[in-house]
JSON list of C-alpha atoms in Angstrom, two decimals:
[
{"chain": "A", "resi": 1, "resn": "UNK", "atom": "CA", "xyz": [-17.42, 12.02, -28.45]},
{"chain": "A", "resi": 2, "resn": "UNK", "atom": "CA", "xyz": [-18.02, 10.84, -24.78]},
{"chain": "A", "resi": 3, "resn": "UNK", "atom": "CA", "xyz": [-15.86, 11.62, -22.08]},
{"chain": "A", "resi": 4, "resn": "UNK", "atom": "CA", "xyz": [-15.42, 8.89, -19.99]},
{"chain": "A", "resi": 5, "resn": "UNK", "atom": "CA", "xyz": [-14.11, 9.31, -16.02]},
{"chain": "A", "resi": 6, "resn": "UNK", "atom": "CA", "xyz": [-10.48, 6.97, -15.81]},
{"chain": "A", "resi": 7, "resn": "UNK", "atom": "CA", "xyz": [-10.40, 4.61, -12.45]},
{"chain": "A", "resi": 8, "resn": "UNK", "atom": "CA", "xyz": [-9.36, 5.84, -9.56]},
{"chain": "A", "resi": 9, "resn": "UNK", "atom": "CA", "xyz": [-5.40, 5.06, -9.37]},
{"chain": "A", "resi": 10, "resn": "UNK", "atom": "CA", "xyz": [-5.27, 2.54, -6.41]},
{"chain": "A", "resi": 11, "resn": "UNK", "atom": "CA", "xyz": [-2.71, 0.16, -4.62]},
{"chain": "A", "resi": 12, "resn": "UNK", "atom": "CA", "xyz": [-1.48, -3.30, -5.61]},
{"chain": "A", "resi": 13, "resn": "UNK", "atom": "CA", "xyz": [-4.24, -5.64, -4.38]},
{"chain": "A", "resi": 14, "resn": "UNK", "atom": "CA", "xyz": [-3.45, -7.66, -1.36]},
{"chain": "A", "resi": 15, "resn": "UNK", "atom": "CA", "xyz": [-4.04, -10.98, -2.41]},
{"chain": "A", "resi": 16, "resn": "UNK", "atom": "CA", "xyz": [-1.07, -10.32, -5.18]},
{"chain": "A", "resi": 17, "resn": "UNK", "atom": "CA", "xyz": [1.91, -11.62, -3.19]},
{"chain": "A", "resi": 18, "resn": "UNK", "atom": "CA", "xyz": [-0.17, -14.95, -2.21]},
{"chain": "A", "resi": 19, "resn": "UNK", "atom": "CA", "xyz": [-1.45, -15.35, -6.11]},
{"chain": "A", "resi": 20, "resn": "UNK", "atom": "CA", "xyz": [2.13, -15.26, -7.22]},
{"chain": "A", "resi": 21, "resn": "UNK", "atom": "CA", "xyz": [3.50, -17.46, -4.31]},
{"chain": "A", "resi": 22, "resn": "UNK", "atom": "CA", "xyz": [0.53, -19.81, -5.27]},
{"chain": "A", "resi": 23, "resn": "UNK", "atom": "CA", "xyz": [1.70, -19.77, -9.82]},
{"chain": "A", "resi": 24, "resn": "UNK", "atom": "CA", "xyz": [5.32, -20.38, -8.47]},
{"chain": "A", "resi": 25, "resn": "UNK", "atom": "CA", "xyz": [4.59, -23.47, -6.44]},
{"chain": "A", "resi": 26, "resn": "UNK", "atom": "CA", "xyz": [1.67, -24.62, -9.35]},
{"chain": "A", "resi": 27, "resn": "UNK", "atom": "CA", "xyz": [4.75, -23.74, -11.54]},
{"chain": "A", "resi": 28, "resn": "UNK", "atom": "CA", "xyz": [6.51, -26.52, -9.60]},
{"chain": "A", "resi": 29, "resn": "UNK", "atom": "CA", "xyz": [3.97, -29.06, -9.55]},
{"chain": "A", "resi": 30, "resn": "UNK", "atom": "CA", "xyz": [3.76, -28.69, -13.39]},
{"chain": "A", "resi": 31, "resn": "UNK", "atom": "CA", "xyz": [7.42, -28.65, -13.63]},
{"chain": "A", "resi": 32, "resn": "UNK", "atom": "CA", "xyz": [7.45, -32.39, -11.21]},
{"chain": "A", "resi": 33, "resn": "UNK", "atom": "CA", "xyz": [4.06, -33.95, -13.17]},
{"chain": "A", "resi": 34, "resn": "UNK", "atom": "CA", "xyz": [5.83, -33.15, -16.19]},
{"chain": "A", "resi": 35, "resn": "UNK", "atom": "CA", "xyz": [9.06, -34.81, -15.45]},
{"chain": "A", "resi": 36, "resn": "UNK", "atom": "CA", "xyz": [6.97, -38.07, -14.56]},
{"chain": "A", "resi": 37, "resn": "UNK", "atom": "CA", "xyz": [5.37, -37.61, -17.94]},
{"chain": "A", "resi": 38, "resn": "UNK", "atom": "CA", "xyz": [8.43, -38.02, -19.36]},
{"chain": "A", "resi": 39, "resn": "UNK", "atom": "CA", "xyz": [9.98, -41.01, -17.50]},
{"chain": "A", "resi": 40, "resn": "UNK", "atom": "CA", "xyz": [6.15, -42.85, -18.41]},
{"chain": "A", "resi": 41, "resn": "UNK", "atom": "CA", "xyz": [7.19, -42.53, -22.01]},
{"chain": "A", "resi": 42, "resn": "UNK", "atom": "CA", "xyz": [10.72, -43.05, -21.70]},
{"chain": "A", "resi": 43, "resn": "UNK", "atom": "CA", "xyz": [11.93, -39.87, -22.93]},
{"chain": "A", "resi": 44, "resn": "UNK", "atom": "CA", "xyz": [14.12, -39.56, -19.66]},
{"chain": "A", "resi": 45, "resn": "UNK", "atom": "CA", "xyz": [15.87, -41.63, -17.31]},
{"chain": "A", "resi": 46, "resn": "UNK", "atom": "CA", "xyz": [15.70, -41.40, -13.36]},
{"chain": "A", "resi": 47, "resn": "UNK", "atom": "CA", "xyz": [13.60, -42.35, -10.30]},
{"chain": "A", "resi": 48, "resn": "UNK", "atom": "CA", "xyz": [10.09, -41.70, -10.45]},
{"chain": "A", "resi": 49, "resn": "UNK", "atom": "CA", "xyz": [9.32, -39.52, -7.58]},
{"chain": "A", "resi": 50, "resn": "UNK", "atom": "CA", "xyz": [5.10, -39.21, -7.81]},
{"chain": "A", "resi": 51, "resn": "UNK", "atom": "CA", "xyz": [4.57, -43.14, -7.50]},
{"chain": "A", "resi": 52, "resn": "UNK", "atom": "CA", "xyz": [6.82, -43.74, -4.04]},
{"chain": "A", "resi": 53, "resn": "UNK", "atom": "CA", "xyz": [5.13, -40.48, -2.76]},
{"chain": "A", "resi": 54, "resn": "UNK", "atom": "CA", "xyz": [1.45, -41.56, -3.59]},
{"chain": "A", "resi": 55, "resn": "UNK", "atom": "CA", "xyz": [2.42, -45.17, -2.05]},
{"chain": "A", "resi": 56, "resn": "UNK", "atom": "CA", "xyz": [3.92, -43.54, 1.19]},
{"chain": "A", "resi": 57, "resn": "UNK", "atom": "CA", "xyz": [0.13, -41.69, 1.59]},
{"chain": "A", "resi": 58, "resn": "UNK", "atom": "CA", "xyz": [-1.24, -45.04, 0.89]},
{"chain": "A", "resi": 59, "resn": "UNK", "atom": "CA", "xyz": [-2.39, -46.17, 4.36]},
{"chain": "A", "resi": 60, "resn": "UNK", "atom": "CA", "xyz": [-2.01, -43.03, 6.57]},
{"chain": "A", "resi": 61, "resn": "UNK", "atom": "CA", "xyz": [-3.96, -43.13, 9.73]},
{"chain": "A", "resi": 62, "resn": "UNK", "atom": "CA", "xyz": [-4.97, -40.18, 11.51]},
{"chain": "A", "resi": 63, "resn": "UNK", "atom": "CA", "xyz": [-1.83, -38.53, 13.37]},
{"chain": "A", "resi": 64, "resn": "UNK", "atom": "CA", "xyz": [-1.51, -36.08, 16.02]},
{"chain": "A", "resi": 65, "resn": "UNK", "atom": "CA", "xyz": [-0.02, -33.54, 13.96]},
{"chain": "A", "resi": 66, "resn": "UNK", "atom": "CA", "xyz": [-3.16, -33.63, 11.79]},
{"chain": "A", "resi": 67, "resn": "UNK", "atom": "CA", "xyz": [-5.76, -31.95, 13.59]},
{"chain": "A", "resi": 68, "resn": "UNK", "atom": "CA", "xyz": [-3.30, -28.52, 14.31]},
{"chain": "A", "resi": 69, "resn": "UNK", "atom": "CA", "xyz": [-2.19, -29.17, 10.84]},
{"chain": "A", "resi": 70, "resn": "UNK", "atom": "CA", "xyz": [-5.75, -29.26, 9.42]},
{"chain": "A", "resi": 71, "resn": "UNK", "atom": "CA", "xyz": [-6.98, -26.09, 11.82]},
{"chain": "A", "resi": 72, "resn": "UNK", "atom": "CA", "xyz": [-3.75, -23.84, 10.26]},
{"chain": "A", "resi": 73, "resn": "UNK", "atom": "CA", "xyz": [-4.84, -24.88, 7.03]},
{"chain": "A", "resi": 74, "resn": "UNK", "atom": "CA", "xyz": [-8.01, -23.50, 7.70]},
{"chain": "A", "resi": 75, "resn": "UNK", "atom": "CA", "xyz": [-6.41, -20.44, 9.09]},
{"chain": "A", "resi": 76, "resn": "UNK", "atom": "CA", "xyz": [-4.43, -19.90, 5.86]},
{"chain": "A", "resi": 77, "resn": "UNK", "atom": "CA", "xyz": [-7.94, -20.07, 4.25]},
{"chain": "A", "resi": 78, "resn": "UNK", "atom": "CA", "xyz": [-9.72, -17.54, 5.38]},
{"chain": "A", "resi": 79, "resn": "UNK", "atom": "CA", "xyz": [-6.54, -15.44, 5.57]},
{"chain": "A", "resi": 80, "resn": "UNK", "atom": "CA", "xyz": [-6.45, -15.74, 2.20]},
{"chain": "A", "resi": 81, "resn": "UNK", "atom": "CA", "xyz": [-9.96, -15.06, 1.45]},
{"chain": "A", "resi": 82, "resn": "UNK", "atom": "CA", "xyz": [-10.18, -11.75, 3.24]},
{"chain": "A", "resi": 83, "resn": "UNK", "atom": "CA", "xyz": [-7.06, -10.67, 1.28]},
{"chain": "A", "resi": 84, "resn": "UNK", "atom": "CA", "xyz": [-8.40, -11.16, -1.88]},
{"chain": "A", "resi": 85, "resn": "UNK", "atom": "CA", "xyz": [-11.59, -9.67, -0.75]},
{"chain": "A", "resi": 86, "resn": "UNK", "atom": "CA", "xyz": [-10.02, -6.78, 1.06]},
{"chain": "A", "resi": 87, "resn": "UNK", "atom": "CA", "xyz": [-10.82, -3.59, -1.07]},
{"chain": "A", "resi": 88, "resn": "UNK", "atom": "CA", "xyz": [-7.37, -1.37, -2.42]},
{"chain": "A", "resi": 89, "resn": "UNK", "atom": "CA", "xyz": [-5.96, 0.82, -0.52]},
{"chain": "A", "resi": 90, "resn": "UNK", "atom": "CA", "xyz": [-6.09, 4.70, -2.05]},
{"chain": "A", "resi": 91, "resn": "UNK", "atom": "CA", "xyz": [-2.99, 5.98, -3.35]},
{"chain": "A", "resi": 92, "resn": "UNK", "atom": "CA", "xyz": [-3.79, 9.45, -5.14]},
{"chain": "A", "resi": 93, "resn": "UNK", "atom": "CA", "xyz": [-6.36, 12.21, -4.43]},
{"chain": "A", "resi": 94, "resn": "UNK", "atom": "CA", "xyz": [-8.06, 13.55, -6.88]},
{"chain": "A", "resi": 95, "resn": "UNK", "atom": "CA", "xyz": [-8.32, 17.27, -8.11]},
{"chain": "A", "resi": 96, "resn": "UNK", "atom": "CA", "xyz": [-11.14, 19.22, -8.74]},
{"chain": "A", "resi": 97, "resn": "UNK", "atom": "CA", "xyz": [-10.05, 18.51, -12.52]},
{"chain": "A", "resi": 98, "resn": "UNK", "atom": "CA", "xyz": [-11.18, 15.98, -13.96]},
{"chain": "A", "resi": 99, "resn": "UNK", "atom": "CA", "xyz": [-9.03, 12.90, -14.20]},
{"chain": "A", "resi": 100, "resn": "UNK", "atom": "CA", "xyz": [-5.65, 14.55, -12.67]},
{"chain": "A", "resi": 101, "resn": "UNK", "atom": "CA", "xyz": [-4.43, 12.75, -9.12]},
{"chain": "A", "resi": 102, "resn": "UNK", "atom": "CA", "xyz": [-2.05, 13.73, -6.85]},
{"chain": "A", "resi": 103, "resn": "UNK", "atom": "CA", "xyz": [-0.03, 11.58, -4.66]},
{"chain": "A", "resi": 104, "resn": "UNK", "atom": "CA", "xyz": [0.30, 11.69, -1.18]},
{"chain": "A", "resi": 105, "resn": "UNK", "atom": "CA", "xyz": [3.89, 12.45, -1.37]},
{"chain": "A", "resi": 106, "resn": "UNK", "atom": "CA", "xyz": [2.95, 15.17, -3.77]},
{"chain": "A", "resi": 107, "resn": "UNK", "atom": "CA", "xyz": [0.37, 17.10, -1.77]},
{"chain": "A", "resi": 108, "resn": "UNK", "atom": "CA", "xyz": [2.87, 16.95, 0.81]},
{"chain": "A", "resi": 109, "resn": "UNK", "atom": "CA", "xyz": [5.45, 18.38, -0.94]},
{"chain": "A", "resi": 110, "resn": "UNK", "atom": "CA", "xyz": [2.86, 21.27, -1.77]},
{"chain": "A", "resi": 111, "resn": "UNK", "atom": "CA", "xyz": [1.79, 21.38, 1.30]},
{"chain": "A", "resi": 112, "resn": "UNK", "atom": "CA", "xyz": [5.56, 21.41, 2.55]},
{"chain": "A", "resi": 113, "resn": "UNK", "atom": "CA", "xyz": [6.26, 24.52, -0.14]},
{"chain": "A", "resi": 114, "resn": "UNK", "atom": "CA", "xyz": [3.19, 26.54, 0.73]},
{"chain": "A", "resi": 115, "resn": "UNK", "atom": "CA", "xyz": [4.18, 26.61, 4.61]},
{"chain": "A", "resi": 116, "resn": "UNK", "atom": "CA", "xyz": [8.47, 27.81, 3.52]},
{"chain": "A", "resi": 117, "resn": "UNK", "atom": "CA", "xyz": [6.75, 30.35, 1.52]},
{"chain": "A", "resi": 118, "resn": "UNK", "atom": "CA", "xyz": [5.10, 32.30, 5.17]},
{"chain": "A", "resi": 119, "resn": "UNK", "atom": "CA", "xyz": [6.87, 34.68, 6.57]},
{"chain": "A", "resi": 120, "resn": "UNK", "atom": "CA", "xyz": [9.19, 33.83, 9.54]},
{"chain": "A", "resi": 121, "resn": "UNK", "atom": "CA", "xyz": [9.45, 29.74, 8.76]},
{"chain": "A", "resi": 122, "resn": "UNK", "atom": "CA", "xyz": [12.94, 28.55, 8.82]},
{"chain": "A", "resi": 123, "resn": "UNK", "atom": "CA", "xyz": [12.40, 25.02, 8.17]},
{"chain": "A", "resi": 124, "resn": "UNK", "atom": "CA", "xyz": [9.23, 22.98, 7.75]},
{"chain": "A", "resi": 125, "resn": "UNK", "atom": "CA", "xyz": [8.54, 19.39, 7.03]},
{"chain": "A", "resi": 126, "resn": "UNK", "atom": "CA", "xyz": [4.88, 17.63, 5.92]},
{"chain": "A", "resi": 127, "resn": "UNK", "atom": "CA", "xyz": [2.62, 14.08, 5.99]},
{"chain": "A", "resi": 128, "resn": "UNK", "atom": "CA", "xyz": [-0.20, 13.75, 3.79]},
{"chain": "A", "resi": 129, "resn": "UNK", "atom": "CA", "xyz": [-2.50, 11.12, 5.06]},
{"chain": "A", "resi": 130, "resn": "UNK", "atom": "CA", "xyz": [-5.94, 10.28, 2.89]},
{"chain": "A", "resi": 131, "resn": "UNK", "atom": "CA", "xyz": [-7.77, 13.25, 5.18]},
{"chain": "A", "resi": 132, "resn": "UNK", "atom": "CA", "xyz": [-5.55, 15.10, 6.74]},
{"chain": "A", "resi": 133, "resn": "UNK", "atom": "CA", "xyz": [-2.28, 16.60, 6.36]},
{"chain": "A", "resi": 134, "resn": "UNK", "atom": "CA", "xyz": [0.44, 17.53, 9.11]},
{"chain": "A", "resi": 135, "resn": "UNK", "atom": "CA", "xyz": [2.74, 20.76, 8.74]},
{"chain": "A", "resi": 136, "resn": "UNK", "atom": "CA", "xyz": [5.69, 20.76, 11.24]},
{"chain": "A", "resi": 137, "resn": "UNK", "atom": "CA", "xyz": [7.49, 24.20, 10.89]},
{"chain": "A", "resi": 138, "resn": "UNK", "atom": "CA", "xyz": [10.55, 25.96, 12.80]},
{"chain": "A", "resi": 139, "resn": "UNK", "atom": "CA", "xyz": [10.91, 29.21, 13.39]},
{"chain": "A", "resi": 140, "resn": "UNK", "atom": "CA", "xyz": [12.97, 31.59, 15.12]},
{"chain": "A", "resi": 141, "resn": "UNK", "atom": "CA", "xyz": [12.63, 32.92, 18.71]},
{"chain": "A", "resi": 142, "resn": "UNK", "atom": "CA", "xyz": [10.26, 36.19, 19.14]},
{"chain": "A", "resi": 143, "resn": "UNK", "atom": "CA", "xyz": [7.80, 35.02, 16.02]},
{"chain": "A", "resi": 144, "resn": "UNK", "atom": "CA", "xyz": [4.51, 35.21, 17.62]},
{"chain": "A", "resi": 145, "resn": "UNK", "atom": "CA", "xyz": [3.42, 31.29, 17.25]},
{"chain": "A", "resi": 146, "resn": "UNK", "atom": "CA", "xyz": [0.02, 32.09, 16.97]},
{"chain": "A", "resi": 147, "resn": "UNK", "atom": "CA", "xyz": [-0.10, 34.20, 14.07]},
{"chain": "A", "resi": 148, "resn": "UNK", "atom": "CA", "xyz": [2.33, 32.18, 12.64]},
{"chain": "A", "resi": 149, "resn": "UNK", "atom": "CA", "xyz": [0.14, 28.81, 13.06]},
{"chain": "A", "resi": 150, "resn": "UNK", "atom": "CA", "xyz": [-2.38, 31.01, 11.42]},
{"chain": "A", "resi": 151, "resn": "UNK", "atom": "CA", "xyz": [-0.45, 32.18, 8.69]},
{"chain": "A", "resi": 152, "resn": "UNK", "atom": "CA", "xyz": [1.04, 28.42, 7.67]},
{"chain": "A", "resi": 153, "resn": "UNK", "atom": "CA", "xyz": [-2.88, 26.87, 7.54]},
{"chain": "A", "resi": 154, "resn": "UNK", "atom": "CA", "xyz": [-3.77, 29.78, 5.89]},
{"chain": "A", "resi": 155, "resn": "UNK", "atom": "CA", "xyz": [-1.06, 28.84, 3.13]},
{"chain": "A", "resi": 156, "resn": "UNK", "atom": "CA", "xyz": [-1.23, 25.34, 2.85]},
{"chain": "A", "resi": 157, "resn": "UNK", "atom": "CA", "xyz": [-5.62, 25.80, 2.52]},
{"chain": "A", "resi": 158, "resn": "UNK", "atom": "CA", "xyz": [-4.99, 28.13, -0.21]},
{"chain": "A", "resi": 159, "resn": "UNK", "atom": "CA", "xyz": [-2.51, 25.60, -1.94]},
{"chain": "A", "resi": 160, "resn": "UNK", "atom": "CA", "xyz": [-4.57, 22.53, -1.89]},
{"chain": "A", "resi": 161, "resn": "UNK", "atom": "CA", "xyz": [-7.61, 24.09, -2.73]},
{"chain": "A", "resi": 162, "resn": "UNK", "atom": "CA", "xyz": [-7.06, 22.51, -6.30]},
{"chain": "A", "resi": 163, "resn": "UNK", "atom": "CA", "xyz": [-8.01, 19.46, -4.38]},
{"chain": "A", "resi": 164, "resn": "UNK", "atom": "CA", "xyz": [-11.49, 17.34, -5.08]},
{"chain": "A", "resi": 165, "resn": "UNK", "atom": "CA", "xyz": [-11.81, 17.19, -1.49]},
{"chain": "A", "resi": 166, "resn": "UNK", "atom": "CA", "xyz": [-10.14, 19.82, 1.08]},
{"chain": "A", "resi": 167, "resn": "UNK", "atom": "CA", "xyz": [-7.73, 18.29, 3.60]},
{"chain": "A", "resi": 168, "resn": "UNK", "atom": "CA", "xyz": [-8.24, 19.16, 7.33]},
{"chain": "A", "resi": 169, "resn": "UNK", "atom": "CA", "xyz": [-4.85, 20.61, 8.17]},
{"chain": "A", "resi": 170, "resn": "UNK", "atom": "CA", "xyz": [-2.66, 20.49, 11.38]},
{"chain": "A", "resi": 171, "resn": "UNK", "atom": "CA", "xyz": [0.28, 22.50, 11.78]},
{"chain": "A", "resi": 172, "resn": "UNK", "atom": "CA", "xyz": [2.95, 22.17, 14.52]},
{"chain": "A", "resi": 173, "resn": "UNK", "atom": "CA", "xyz": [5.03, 25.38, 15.35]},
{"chain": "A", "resi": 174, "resn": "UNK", "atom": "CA", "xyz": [8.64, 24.57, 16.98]},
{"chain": "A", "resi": 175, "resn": "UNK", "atom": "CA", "xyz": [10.55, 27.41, 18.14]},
{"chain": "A", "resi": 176, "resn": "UNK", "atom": "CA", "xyz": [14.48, 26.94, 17.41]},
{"chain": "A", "resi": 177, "resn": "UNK", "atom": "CA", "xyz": [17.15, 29.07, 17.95]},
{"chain": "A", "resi": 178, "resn": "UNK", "atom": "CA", "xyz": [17.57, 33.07, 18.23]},
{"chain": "A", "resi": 179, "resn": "UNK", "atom": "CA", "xyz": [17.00, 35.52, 15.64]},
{"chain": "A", "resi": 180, "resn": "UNK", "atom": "CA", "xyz": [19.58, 36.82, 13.75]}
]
């Protein structure tokens, strides 16, 4: 029995929005080519609409709008290209375990409970970026700030050491209020 490593959990691509806005209008055409279909064989009754369109093209001349028309369409091109080129974004980090992520919002939320758990924080909030994460806690006036900015990063290393790869941590120290 091998153990094989599971893909690395990653964003929607960014192409996907474009690819289903591009089905939905091929969708559409379908949808119109198929109604002509069926007036051809009499099946339905109507106005065709494909025959006075084609005859309308028939005998366009170059016009002005063409050339910024024909640039934007180029534009949209290459736009397009680099989003379905473009690599994922990373949504999870990855423990030292094997095959167990975390995501951002979670490390943050550890990160979050490991700073409320020092002595002398009153309040703290946390980001979680892909490298770094940011620890914003309050504390009462006369806690030495220093120590206490210590004390948090101390914390929050110790509770993301499970992590594959350690997080540089930054830690804000806000001084509310008067202690009780």
């Amino acid at each position: 029995m091998s153990e094989k490593a599971s893909k690395k959990p990653v964003a929607n691509p960014t192409a996907a929005v474009p690819a289903i806005l591009f089905a939905l209008v091929l969708i559409g055409a379908g949808v119109v080519l198929g109604r002509e279909a069926l007036l051809n064989l009499g099946a339905i009754d109507g106005p065709e609409w494909v025959g006075p369109a084609a005859t309308s093209l028939d005998g366009l001349t170059a016009q002005p709008w063409m050339l910024p028309g024909g640039i934007a369409a180029v534009v949209v091109g290459f736009v397009l290209v680099i989003a379905a080129l473009r690599p994922r974004r990373r949504t999870h980090r990855a423990l030292s375990e094997q095959d167990v992520w975390l995501r951002k919002g979670d490390v943050a939320t550890v990160a979050r409970t490991a700073a409320l758990d020092s002595v002398g924080v009153d309040s703290a909030t946390a980001k979680a970026g892909n490298k770094k994460v940011t620890v914003a806690v309050a504390t009462v006036a006369g806690t030495d700030s220093a120590e206490l900015k210590s004390s948090v990063v101390t914390s929050v290393d110790d509770a993301l050491r499970p992590l594959a790869s350690a997080p540089k941590v930054r830690t804000r120290v806000r001084t509310t209020g008067q202690a009780s």
